[in-house]
Coordinates of C-alpha atoms in Angstrom, one line a residue:
X1012 CA -26.3 9.4 7.4
X1013 CA -26.9 5.5 8.2
X1014 CA -24.7 2.9 5.4
X1015 CA -26.6 0.0 5.9
X1016 CA -24.8 -2.8 4.4
X1017 CA -26.6 -5.1 1.5
X1018 CA -28.5 -8.6 3.0
X1019 CA -29.0 -11.9 0.4
X1020 CA -32.2 -13.6 0.6
X1021 CA -30.2 -16.5 2.3
X1022 CA -27.0 -16.1 4.3
X1023 CA -23.9 -17.6 2.4
X1024 CA -22.3 -21.0 3.7
X1025 CA -18.9 -18.9 4.3
X1026 CA -17.4 -21.8 5.9
X1027 CA -17.7 -23.5 2.5
X1028 CA -16.4 -20.3 0.4
X1029 CA -13.0 -19.8 2.7
X1030 CA -12.5 -23.5 1.9
X1031 CA -12.5 -22.8 -2.2
X1032 CA -10.8 -19.8 -1.7
X1033 CA -8.2 -21.9 0.4
X1034 CA -8.2 -24.0 -2.3
X1035 CA -7.4 -21.5 -5.0
X1036 CA -5.2 -19.0 -3.2
X1037 CA -3.3 -21.1 -0.2
X1038 CA -3.9 -20.3 3.0
X1039 CA -1.7 -17.6 3.9
X1040 CA -3.7 -15.5 1.4
X1041 CA -7.3 -16.2 3.5
X1042 CA -8.4 -14.5 6.4
X1043 CA -11.0 -15.7 8.2
X1044 CA -11.1 -15.5 11.6
X1045 CA -13.1 -12.8 13.4
X1046 CA -10.3 -10.6 15.3
X1047 CA -8.3 -10.9 12.5
X1048 CA -11.0 -9.4 10.3
X1049 CA -11.1 -6.2 12.7
X1050 CA -8.1 -4.7 11.0
X1051 CA -10.7 -4.3 7.8
X1052 CA -13.8 -3.5 8.9
X1053 CA -12.7 0.5 7.6
X1054 CA -10.8 2.8 5.4
X1055 CA -9.8 6.3 6.6
X1056 CA -13.5 7.2 7.0
X1057 CA -13.1 5.6 10.6
X1058 CA -17.1 7.0 12.0
X1059 CA -18.4 4.1 10.0
X1060 CA -17.3 0.7 10.0
X1061 CA -18.6 -3.2 8.9
X1062 CA -16.9 -7.1 9.2
X1063 CA -16.1 -8.3 5.8
X1064 CA -17.0 -12.2 5.5
X1065 CA -13.7 -13.0 4.7
X1066 CA -10.6 -10.8 3.5
X1067 CA -8.2 -12.6 0.6
X1068 CA -4.7 -11.1 -0.2
X1069 CA -3.7 -12.2 -3.8
X1070 CA -0.1 -11.8 -5.2
X1071 CA -0.9 -11.8 -8.6
X1072 CA -3.2 -10.7 -11.6
X1073 CA -4.0 -14.5 -11.5
X1074 CA -5.2 -14.6 -8.3
X1075 CA -7.2 -11.7 -8.1
X1076 CA -8.8 -13.1 -10.9
X1077 CA -9.5 -16.7 -9.2
X1078 CA -10.7 -15.1 -5.9
X1079 CA -13.2 -12.5 -8.1
X1080 CA -14.3 -15.9 -10.0
X1081 CA -15.7 -17.4 -6.5
X1082 CA -17.2 -14.6 -5.6
X1083 CA -18.9 -14.6 -8.8
X1084 CA -19.5 -18.0 -8.7
X1085 CA -21.2 -17.7 -5.2
X1086 CA -22.8 -14.8 -6.2
X1087 CA -21.2 -13.0 -2.9
X1088 CA -20.2 -9.3 -3.2
X1089 CA -16.9 -8.1 -3.5
X1090 CA -15.5 -4.9 -2.4
X1091 CA -11.7 -3.9 -3.6
X1092 CA -9.0 -2.5 -1.1
X1093 CA -5.4 -0.8 -1.4
X1094 CA -3.9 0.9 1.7
X1095 CA -7.1 2.0 3.0
X1096 CA -6.4 5.3 3.1
X1097 CA -9.6 6.1 1.2
X1098 CA -11.4 9.2 2.9
X1099 CA -15.4 8.7 1.4
X1100 CA -15.7 4.8 2.4
X1101 CA -15.2 3.5 -0.5
X1102 CA -13.6 0.5 0.6
X1103 CA -16.2 0.1 3.3
X1104 CA -17.3 -3.6 3.5
X1105 CA -20.7 -4.3 3.5
X1106 CA -22.4 -7.7 5.0
X1107 CA -21.2 -11.2 3.5
X1108 CA -18.8 -9.7 1.2
X1109 CA -15.1 -10.5 0.3
X1110 CA -12.7 -7.5 1.0
X1111 CA -9.6 -8.4 -2.0
X1112 CA -7.2 -6.6 -0.8
X1113 CA -4.4 -5.6 -2.7
X1114 CA -1.6 -4.3 -0.6
X1115 CA 0.8 -7.3 -1.6
X1116 CA 0.5 -6.7 -4.7
X1117 CA 3.4 -4.3 -4.7
X1118 CA 6.4 -4.6 -7.2
X1119 CA 7.7 -2.0 -9.6
X1120 CA 7.3 -4.1 -12.8
X1121 CA 9.1 -2.3 -15.2
X1122 CA 10.5 1.3 -15.6
X1123 CA 11.0 2.4 -19.4
X1124 CA 12.6 5.7 -19.0
X1125 CA 13.2 6.1 -22.9
X1126 CA 9.0 6.6 -23.2
X1127 CA 8.6 8.1 -20.0
X1128 CA 6.5 5.8 -17.9
X1129 CA 6.9 2.7 -15.5
X1130 CA 4.7 -0.2 -15.0
X1131 CA 3.8 -0.9 -11.5
X1132 CA 1.0 -3.5 -8.8
X1133 CA -1.7 -1.5 -7.2
X1134 CA 0.1 -2.1 -3.4
X1135 CA 2.8 0.0 -4.7
X1136 CA 2.8 3.5 -2.3
X1137 CA 2.6 6.4 -4.6
X1138 CA 5.8 8.0 -3.1
X1139 CA 7.4 4.8 -4.6
X1140 CA 7.4 6.2 -7.9
X1141 CA 8.8 8.8 -7.9
X1142 CA 11.6 7.1 -5.7
X1143 CA 12.7 4.8 -8.3
X1144 CA 12.9 7.5 -10.8
X1145 CA 13.9 10.8 -9.3
X1146 CA 18.1 9.6 -9.2
X1147 CA 17.6 9.7 -13.5
X1148 CA 15.7 13.2 -13.1
X1149 CA 12.0 12.3 -13.4
X1150 CA 9.0 12.5 -10.6
X1151 CA 5.1 11.2 -10.8
X1152 CA 3.2 14.3 -10.4
X1153 CA 0.3 13.2 -8.6
X1154 CA 0.8 13.1 -4.8
X1155 CA -2.2 13.2 -2.5
X1156 CA -1.1 14.6 1.1
X1157 CA -1.0 11.0 2.4
X1158 CA 1.5 9.8 -0.8
X1159 CA 3.8 8.3 1.8
X1160 CA 0.7 5.5 2.4
X1161 CA -1.3 5.4 -0.6
X1162 CA -1.0 3.0 -3.3
X1163 CA -1.7 3.8 -6.6
X1164 CA -4.1 1.3 -7.2
X1165 CA -6.4 3.3 -4.9
X1166 CA -5.1 6.4 -6.3
X1167 CA -6.6 4.7 -10.0
X1168 CA -9.9 3.9 -8.0
X1169 CA -10.8 7.2 -7.0
X1170 CA -9.0 9.8 -9.5
X1171 CA -6.7 11.1 -6.8
X1172 CA -5.4 14.5 -6.9
X1173 CA -2.4 16.4 -4.6
X1174 CA -0.5 19.1 -4.0
X1175 CA 0.9 19.1 -7.9
X1176 CA -2.1 18.3 -9.8
X1177 CA -3.1 22.6 -10.7
X1178 CA -0.5 22.2 -13.5
X1179 CA 0.3 18.8 -14.9
X1180 CA -3.0 17.2 -13.6
X1181 CA -4.5 14.3 -11.9
X1182 CA -4.6 10.5 -11.7
X1183 CA -6.4 9.8 -15.1
X1184 CA -3.9 12.6 -17.2
X1185 CA -0.9 10.3 -16.0
X1186 CA -2.6 6.7 -16.2
X1187 CA -1.7 4.9 -20.2
X1188 CA -2.9 1.6 -19.6
X1189 CA -4.3 -1.2 -17.4
X1190 CA -4.5 -4.5 -16.9
X1191 CA -7.4 -5.0 -15.1
X1192 CA -10.1 -8.2 -13.6
X1193 CA -13.4 -7.8 -14.8
X1194 CA -16.4 -8.6 -12.1
X1195 CA -16.8 -12.2 -14.0
X1196 CA -13.0 -12.8 -13.3
X1197 CA -12.0 -11.9 -17.0
X1198 CA -8.8 -10.4 -17.5
X1199 CA -8.1 -7.2 -19.7
X1200 CA -6.0 -5.0 -20.6
X1201 CA -7.4 -1.5 -22.0
X1202 CA -5.1 1.3 -23.1
X1203 CA -1.5 1.2 -23.9
X1204 CA 1.8 3.0 -23.9
X1205 CA 1.0 5.4 -27.0
X1206 CA -0.7 8.4 -25.2
X1207 CA -3.5 8.4 -27.5
X1208 CA -5.7 5.6 -29.1
X1209 CA -8.5 5.2 -31.3
X1210 CA -12.1 3.0 -30.0
X1211 CA -13.7 4.2 -26.7
X1212 CA -11.6 5.7 -23.8
X1213 CA -11.9 2.6 -21.6
X1214 CA -8.8 3.5 -19.3
X1215 CA -10.4 6.9 -18.5
X1216 CA -14.0 5.1 -18.1
X1217 CA -12.3 3.1 -15.4
X1218 CA -10.0 5.3 -13.7
X1219 CA -12.5 7.3 -10.9
X1220 CA -14.7 4.2 -11.1
X1221 CA -14.4 3.5 -7.4
X1222 CA -14.0 -0.3 -7.5
X1223 CA -17.7 -0.6 -9.0
X1224 CA -16.4 -1.6 -12.5
X1225 CA -13.1 -4.6 -11.7
X1226 CA -10.4 -4.2 -10.7
X1227 CA -6.8 -2.7 -11.7
X1228 CA -4.1 -5.1 -11.0
X1229 CA -1.0 -3.8 -13.3
X1230 CA -0.8 0.5 -14.2
X1231 CA 1.0 1.7 -16.1
X1232 CA 1.8 5.3 -15.6
X1233 CA 3.4 8.0 -17.0
X1234 CA 6.0 10.0 -16.2
X1235 CA 7.6 13.5 -16.0
X1236 CA 11.3 15.3 -16.4
X1237 CA 11.6 17.2 -13.3
X1238 CA 12.2 20.9 -14.2
X1239 CA 15.0 22.6 -15.1
X1240 CA 14.3 25.0 -11.7
X1241 CA 11.7 24.9 -9.1
X1242 CA 10.9 27.7 -6.8
X1243 CA 8.7 28.1 -4.2
X1244 CA 7.0 31.0 -2.5
X1245 CA 5.1 31.7 0.8
X1246 CA 3.2 34.7 1.2
X1247 CA 1.1 35.9 4.6
X1248 CA -2.1 37.2 4.9
X1249 CA -4.5 39.2 7.1
X1250 CA -7.1 37.9 5.6
X1251 CA -8.2 35.2 3.5
X1252 CA -10.3 36.9 1.2
X1253 CA -7.2 38.4 -0.1
X1254 CA -5.1 35.1 -0.1
X1255 CA -8.3 33.6 -2.9
X1256 CA -8.3 37.3 -4.7
X1257 CA -4.6 36.3 -5.3
X1258 CA -5.1 32.5 -6.4
X1259 CA -8.0 34.3 -9.6
X1260 CA -5.3 37.3 -10.3
X1261 CA -2.3 34.6 -10.6
X1262 CA -4.3 32.9 -13.1
X1263 CA -5.3 36.1 -14.9
X1264 CA -2.3 37.0 -15.4
X1265 CA -1.6 33.6 -17.2
X1266 CA 0.9 31.9 -14.9
X1267 CA -0.3 28.3 -14.2
X1268 CA 2.0 27.4 -10.9
X1269 CA 2.8 23.7 -10.3
X1270 CA 0.4 24.0 -7.0
X1271 CA -0.7 26.5 -5.3
X1272 CA -2.3 25.7 -1.5
X1273 CA -4.5 27.9 1.1
X1274 CA -4.6 27.2 4.8
X1275 CA -6.2 29.3 7.4
X1276 CA -5.6 29.8 10.8
X1277 CA -6.6 27.1 12.3
X1278 CA -5.0 25.3 10.4
X1279 CA -1.4 27.3 10.4
X1280 CA -0.9 26.9 13.9
X1281 CA -2.3 23.1 14.2
X1282 CA 1.0 22.2 11.8
X1283 CA 3.3 24.2 13.5
X1284 CA 2.4 22.6 16.4
X1285 CA 3.1 19.1 15.3
X1286 CA 5.7 19.6 12.5
X1287 CA 7.3 23.0 14.3
X1288 CA 8.3 24.2 10.5
X1289 CA 9.0 27.8 11.9
X1290 CA 8.1 28.8 8.5
X1291 CA 4.6 29.4 9.4
X1292 CA 3.3 32.7 10.8
X1293 CA 0.7 32.4 13.6
X1294 CA -0.9 35.6 13.2
X1295 CA -1.2 35.3 10.2
X1296 CA -5.4 34.8 9.1
X1297 CA -4.4 32.7 5.4
X1298 CA -0.7 31.4 4.1
X1299 CA -0.5 30.9 0.6
X1300 CA 2.1 28.0 -0.5
X1301 CA 2.8 29.3 -4.5
X1302 CA 4.8 26.4 -6.4
X1303 CA 6.7 27.5 -10.1
X1304 CA 8.7 25.1 -12.2
X1305 CA 10.5 25.2 -15.7
X1306 CA 13.5 27.0 -17.1
X1307 CA 15.4 29.1 -15.1
X1308 CA 14.0 32.1 -17.1
X1309 CA 10.5 31.6 -17.0
X1310 CA 10.5 30.5 -12.8
X1311 CA 12.6 33.7 -12.0
X1312 CA 10.1 36.3 -14.3
X1313 CA 6.9 34.3 -12.4
X1314 CA 8.3 34.4 -8.8
X1315 CA 8.5 38.2 -9.4
X1316 CA 5.3 38.8 -11.1
X1317 CA 3.5 36.3 -8.6
X1318 CA 5.0 37.9 -5.9
X1319 CA 4.5 41.6 -6.9
X1320 CA 0.4 40.3 -7.2
X1321 CA 0.6 39.3 -4.0
X1322 CA 1.7 42.5 -2.6
X1323 CA -0.7 44.0 -4.2
X1324 CA -3.6 42.2 -2.2
X1325 CA -2.1 43.2 0.9
X1326 CA 0.8 39.8 1.6
X1327 CA 2.7 41.4 4.5
X1328 CA 5.6 38.9 3.8
X1329 CA 6.8 36.9 1.5
X1330 CA 9.4 34.0 1.1
X1331 CA 11.2 32.2 -1.9
X1332 CA 12.5 29.2 -1.8
X1333 CA 14.6 27.1 -4.4
X1334 CA 17.2 25.0 -2.7
X1335 CA 15.5 21.2 -2.6
X1336 CA 15.8 21.3 1.4
X1337 CA 14.4 24.2 2.1
X1338 CA 11.6 24.0 -0.2
X1339 CA 10.5 20.9 1.1
X1340 CA 10.7 22.8 4.9
X1341 CA 7.9 24.6 3.2
X1342 CA 5.5 22.4 2.1
X1343 CA 5.8 20.2 4.9
X1344 CA 3.7 21.9 6.9
X1345 CA 0.9 21.8 3.6
X1346 CA 1.4 17.6 4.5
X1347 CA 1.2 17.8 7.9
X1348 CA -2.6 19.2 7.8
X1349 CA -4.9 16.5 8.2
X1350 CA -2.5 14.8 11.0
X1351 CA -2.2 17.9 12.6
X1352 CA -6.5 18.4 12.7
X1353 CA -5.9 15.5 15.3
X1354 CA -3.8 17.1 17.4
X1355 CA -6.1 19.7 18.1
X1356 CA -9.5 17.9 18.1
X1357 CA -10.6 14.3 18.9
X1358 CA -12.1 13.6 15.4
X1359 CA -12.8 15.5 12.6
X1360 CA -14.7 15.4 9.8
X1361 CA -13.2 16.3 6.1
X1362 CA -15.4 17.7 2.7
X1363 CA -14.0 17.6 -0.5
X1364 CA -16.0 19.6 -3.0
X1365 CA -14.9 21.7 -5.8
X1366 CA -15.6 25.4 -7.1
X1367 CA -14.2 27.6 -9.6
X1368 CA -11.7 30.1 -8.4
X1369 CA -14.1 33.0 -8.8
X1370 CA -16.0 31.7 -6.3
X1371 CA -13.1 30.5 -3.6
X1372 CA -14.3 33.8 -1.7
X1373 CA -17.9 33.4 -1.7
X1374 CA -17.5 29.4 -0.5
X1375 CA -15.1 30.1 2.2
X1376 CA -17.6 33.1 3.6
X1377 CA -20.8 30.0 3.4
X1378 CA -18.2 27.9 5.3
X1379 CA -17.8 30.6 7.7
X1380 CA -21.4 30.9 8.6
X1381 CA -22.6 27.0 8.5
X1382 CA -19.7 26.6 11.1
X1383 CA -21.2 29.7 12.7
X1384 CA -24.9 28.0 12.4
X1385 CA -23.8 24.1 13.5
X1386 CA -21.2 25.9 15.9
X1387 CA -18.4 23.9 15.2
X1388 CA -14.7 25.2 14.3
X1389 CA -13.3 24.3 10.4
X1390 CA -9.8 24.3 9.5
X1391 CA -9.8 25.0 5.7
X1392 CA -6.7 23.3 3.7
X1393 CA -7.1 23.3 0.0
X1394 CA -5.3 22.6 -3.8
X1395 CA -6.8 26.6 -4.3
X1396 CA -5.3 26.7 -7.5
X1397 CA -7.7 24.2 -8.8
X1398 CA -10.7 25.2 -6.4
X1399 CA -10.2 21.7 -4.4
X1400 CA -11.8 22.5 -1.0
X1401 CA -10.4 20.5 1.7
X1402 CA -12.7 21.6 5.2
X1403 CA -11.9 19.9 8.0
X1404 CA -15.1 20.2 10.8
X1405 CA -13.8 19.5 14.1
X1406 CA -15.7 17.7 16.3
X1407 CA -16.1 15.0 19.5
X1408 CA -17.5 12.0 18.3
X1409 CA -18.2 10.4 21.6
X1410 CA -20.8 13.0 22.5
X1411 CA -24.2 12.0 21.1
X1412 CA -24.7 14.2 18.0
X1413 CA -22.0 15.4 17.1
X1414 CA -21.0 13.4 14.0
X1415 CA -24.9 13.6 12.5
X1416 CA -24.8 17.3 12.8
X1417 CA -21.3 17.7 11.2
X1418 CA -22.3 14.8 8.7
X1419 CA -25.4 17.7 8.2
X1420 CA -22.8 20.8 8.0
X1421 CA -20.7 18.9 5.1
X1422 CA -23.5 18.2 3.5
X1423 CA -24.4 21.9 3.6
X1424 CA -21.1 22.6 1.9
X1425 CA -21.6 20.3 -1.3
X1426 CA -24.7 21.1 -1.8
X1427 CA -23.6 25.2 -1.9
X1428 CA -20.2 23.4 -3.8
X1429 CA -22.8 22.6 -6.5
X1430 CA -24.6 25.7 -6.4
X1431 CA -21.5 27.4 -6.8
X1432 CA -20.8 25.4 -10.6
X1433 CA -18.7 22.9 -8.7
X1434 CA -19.0 19.4 -7.7
X1435 CA -18.9 17.7 -4.5
X1436 CA -15.8 16.0 -5.3
X1437 CA -12.5 16.7 -6.1
X1438 CA -11.0 13.6 -5.4
X1439 CA -11.3 11.5 -2.7
X1440 CA -14.2 9.9 -4.7
X1441 CA -18.4 9.7 -3.4
X1442 CA -17.5 5.8 -1.8
X1443 CA -20.2 5.3 0.8
X1444 CA -20.6 8.8 2.0
X1445 CA -21.9 11.3 -0.6
X1446 CA -23.8 9.0 -2.8
X1447 CA -26.7 10.4 -0.9
X1448 CA -25.6 14.3 -2.7
X1449 CA -25.5 12.3 -6.8
X1450 CA -29.1 13.7 -6.6
X1451 CA -28.0 17.3 -6.1
X1452 CA -25.4 17.2 -9.3
X1453 CA -27.1 14.8 -11.1
X1454 CA -30.7 14.6 -12.5
X1455 CA -32.3 10.6 -12.8
X1456 CA -31.4 10.4 -16.5
X1457 CA -27.4 11.5 -15.4
X1458 CA -27.8 8.4 -13.3
X1459 CA -29.3 6.1 -15.1
X1460 CA -26.7 6.9 -18.3
X1461 CA -24.0 5.6 -15.5
X1462 CA -26.1 3.0 -14.7
X1463 CA -26.2 1.4 -17.9
X1464 CA -22.1 1.5 -17.8
X1465 CA -21.7 0.0 -14.4
X1466 CA -24.3 -2.7 -15.6
X1467 CA -22.3 -3.3 -18.7
X1468 CA -19.4 -4.3 -16.9
X1469 CA -20.9 -6.0 -13.9
X1470 CA -25.0 -7.0 -14.4
X1471 CA -25.4 -9.2 -11.0
X1472 CA -23.8 -6.0 -9.1
X1473 CA -21.2 -8.2 -7.1
X1474 CA -18.3 -5.0 -7.6
X1475 CA -18.3 -2.7 -4.6
X1476 CA -22.0 -2.1 -4.5
X1477 CA -23.8 0.2 -2.2
X1478 CA -21.1 2.7 -3.4
X1479 CA -21.7 5.9 -5.4
X1480 CA -24.7 5.8 -6.4
X1481 CA -27.9 6.2 -3.9
X1482 CA -30.1 3.6 -2.8
X1483 CA -33.9 4.1 -1.2
X1484 CA -32.8 2.3 1.8
X1485 CA -29.6 4.4 2.4
X1486 CA -31.3 7.5 0.7
X1487 CA -34.7 8.8 1.3
X1488 CA -34.6 11.6 -0.4
X1489 CA -32.9 10.0 -3.1
X1490 CA -35.4 6.7 -4.3
X1491 CA -37.2 8.5 -6.7
X1492 CA -34.3 9.4 -8.5
X1493 CA -32.8 5.3 -8.1
X1494 CA -36.4 4.4 -9.5
X1495 CA -34.5 4.4 -13.4
X1496 CA -31.6 3.2 -12.7
X1497 CA -33.4 0.0 -10.4
X1498 CA -35.6 -0.6 -13.9
X1499 CA -32.5 -1.2 -15.2
X1500 CA -30.6 -3.4 -12.9
X1501 CA -33.7 -5.5 -12.8
X1502 CA -33.9 -6.0 -16.6
X1503 CA -30.7 -6.1 -17.9
X1504 CA -31.4 -10.1 -18.4
X1505 CA -33.0 -8.8 -21.4
X1506 CA -29.4 -7.2 -23.5

């Protein structure tokens, strides 16, 4: 897969443009030296890099608006970036673009416990929200594994999930309102402090739009009361199929855990080597982590039933932790899984497909077949409760041809997810990486409808162009699917 940048007919005068940005935002807010720009060449998808022409570091909504207005005036594309932890190339710069980095917008603006909401700037780190309210018995539910470094703005852009989103939902279920800078620089507010509003759900449209509709500069988040009782169960199995079947059986028993995660043997040993929890049996083919929360009597009853279901499916051992520190210890390995993979392989390529829970056994068998066919090991770590897979394909990008091979293998995994009735992304987004697979999931009419929406917000296609949707120059097989949408963009001045 090649990520080709967009090229304009004439190169912009970047010296003149840089001066305008300095005049608007101040010299310290504009990065233009080539060596300093290297930091911003990629996001978490590090295999692909491109240097932006300029990087700007606004601190306020008004400064973001000023930056976007200059991009609009000079007809140069802009890409929004938060903490740079995204895994689909959503913040990958393109040629002759301005990277608008919100990392310095890191204030928690308001904590409203009476109405269970918090207002933050987009650069606020995910885990800071829970830290700000945990002392008074609240927390913020969406918790990606990168929650100690990923930002709320990026979570909004990608509609991030996490370990505890099975019961309480992903980011879109916890965003009440947004202050936005649209692609022409206009500042608008959508949503409100009231959970349900009449009219179109503009907040829902924006969450998960991956920076193609504008930039969020303030986010109103829903926070939840901490449960009276929480228990974490760890069950280990001699087969992955048995662990996956336990997941389906737990849901069939009308139990909805706060989180339910599976790790395979390769992942187990990787995290034990790194995190050294001494909790995960190294000889297990799979472990299942189940977190239950609610009233004490409810948690106790559900824990007994979950343990019984796991034993009926062949679980060897079951550990239960209710003490907060012991619970954190059981989760520590799962939260460390991606980092641990870097200690067993020079590189890894992670995918993010989703399948219905009933297809977990099938998709894991298919991944095993692809692993054997392509000759690359796969560490499976996934949000089992909602079927969100995170297969990490281990490879060495210094060996010519390996990156292209694992990309092809990753694409085959996504195609099988669609075949199973699932999707090509659960929380990482489409970005630059998966746009070529959009026609595998959506018809030409579907894609055209999405382009109508995008063009309503951004008729000049300046906001994160060449992301999410396939383009002929990067996805040859998708050229025909893009044609109707391209006609729409060419004729947008008629509307």
